[in-house]
């Protein structure tokens, strides 16, 4: 693994020198030039905006709330390396204000009658199930093109992402809107990607990082003497995800049937309506009418909107089972994760399914 260079200013220079040459090797058409150019511009903007967190905290002219958030972020950052055995580098010890609510907007697309995402391949990250844009207008333009081609499309704003250790990733202003604990969870999640990453397997990578985020947050709360966050919001979140995944499962079975398009379209719409009805019944009977997910549920639904749930949550139970098998030892856990990453795709999925089944059955 290539270790990050010590100076973020030096990285800026390296990026400017090397990236044009890399672009020449990668690009093969006007659309590629346009897309990779916005990626380069967006990443370079982020690199240039970075400054040491310690400098911001020490500057009395900076916003007091920002400085307080950054003080708390560094406690979580130290905990990540010292207790969760996540990479100890300059990532998340820098701060960047990029002046917008999200760092990127991801465009997800699937065929009309499939939950298989349209993958996009990149030299560092490998193939992933989305395409990222540093401007919302760029994402909307891509989504419109995909829609014209008959695809189901969804756009999602992203608060943070990992460059997998190639650069020292900063805490971004986009990460600070939901409080100090949310910043901690994002740090744990993104450092999880730095700790281990398998090219071309989004479900594995995101489920792994989500487990690191969730277990890391549980331990972070315990470390500070706080009770586990097993309140109603967490329970509702898990129940909602379960409902979405059940809908995905039914749709997958539906799309495997040899039905004519009009009938398939009608039954697809019926499945989404069933999902809405099941959600409202659960909300009213179990949640006391809490409407926190109403806006998401009542918006237009399609296959692409369900994709993040399958990508980010599918194998979390498997990693939880693996963590339990190694008695909660992070070093042993990461070693076992690396073994999983070395398997073929088929072997890896079979192992993950067996782990998930053992976790769900409580064995």
Coordinates of C-alpha atoms in Angstrom, one line a residue, residues 84-86 189 191-199 201-213 215 315-326 328-344 347-349 351-352 355:
X84 CA -10.2 0.7 16.2
X85 CA -6.8 0.1 14.6
X86 CA -7.7 2.3 11.6
X189 CA -16.5 4.7 7.7
X191 CA -11.0 5.2 7.3
X192 CA -12.5 1.7 7.0
X193 CA -12.2 2.1 3.2
X194 CA -8.6 3.1 3.7
X195 CA -8.0 0.1 5.9
X196 CA -9.2 -2.4 3.3
X197 CA -10.8 -2.1 -0.1
X198 CA -11.5 -4.7 -2.8
X199 CA -11.7 -3.5 -6.4
X201 CA -17.1 -5.1 -5.2
X202 CA -19.1 -2.2 -4.0
X203 CA -21.4 -4.3 -1.8
X204 CA -18.5 -5.8 0.0
X205 CA -16.6 -2.5 0.5
X206 CA -19.6 -0.4 1.6
X207 CA -21.0 -3.1 3.9
X208 CA -17.6 -3.5 5.5
X209 CA -17.2 0.2 6.0
X210 CA -20.7 0.5 7.3
X211 CA -20.0 -2.2 9.9
X212 CA -16.8 -0.4 11.0
X213 CA -18.9 2.8 11.3
X215 CA -19.4 -0.9 15.7
X315 CA -23.5 -7.7 4.2
X316 CA -23.4 -5.8 7.5
X317 CA -24.8 -8.9 9.4
X318 CA -22.0 -11.0 7.8
X319 CA -19.3 -8.6 9.1
X320 CA -21.0 -8.5 12.5
X321 CA -20.9 -12.3 12.7
X322 CA -17.2 -12.3 11.7
X323 CA -16.4 -9.7 14.4
X324 CA -18.2 -11.9 16.9
X325 CA -16.2 -14.9 15.8
X326 CA -12.9 -13.2 16.6
X328 CA -14.2 -8.4 19.0
X329 CA -10.5 -8.2 18.2
X330 CA -10.1 -5.6 15.5
X331 CA -6.7 -6.8 14.4
X332 CA -7.9 -10.4 13.9
X333 CA -11.1 -9.0 12.3
X334 CA -9.2 -7.1 9.7
X335 CA -7.0 -10.1 9.0
X336 CA -10.1 -12.2 8.3
X337 CA -11.6 -9.4 6.2
X338 CA -8.5 -9.5 4.1
X339 CA -8.8 -13.2 3.6
X340 CA -12.4 -12.7 2.4
X341 CA -11.1 -10.0 0.0
X342 CA -8.7 -12.5 -1.5
X343 CA -11.4 -15.0 -2.5
X344 CA -13.0 -15.1 -5.9
X347 CA -16.4 -17.8 -3.0
X348 CA -16.6 -14.4 -1.2
X349 CA -20.4 -14.1 -1.6
X351 CA -18.8 -17.1 2.7
X352 CA -20.6 -13.8 3.4
X355 CA -21.9 -15.6 7.9

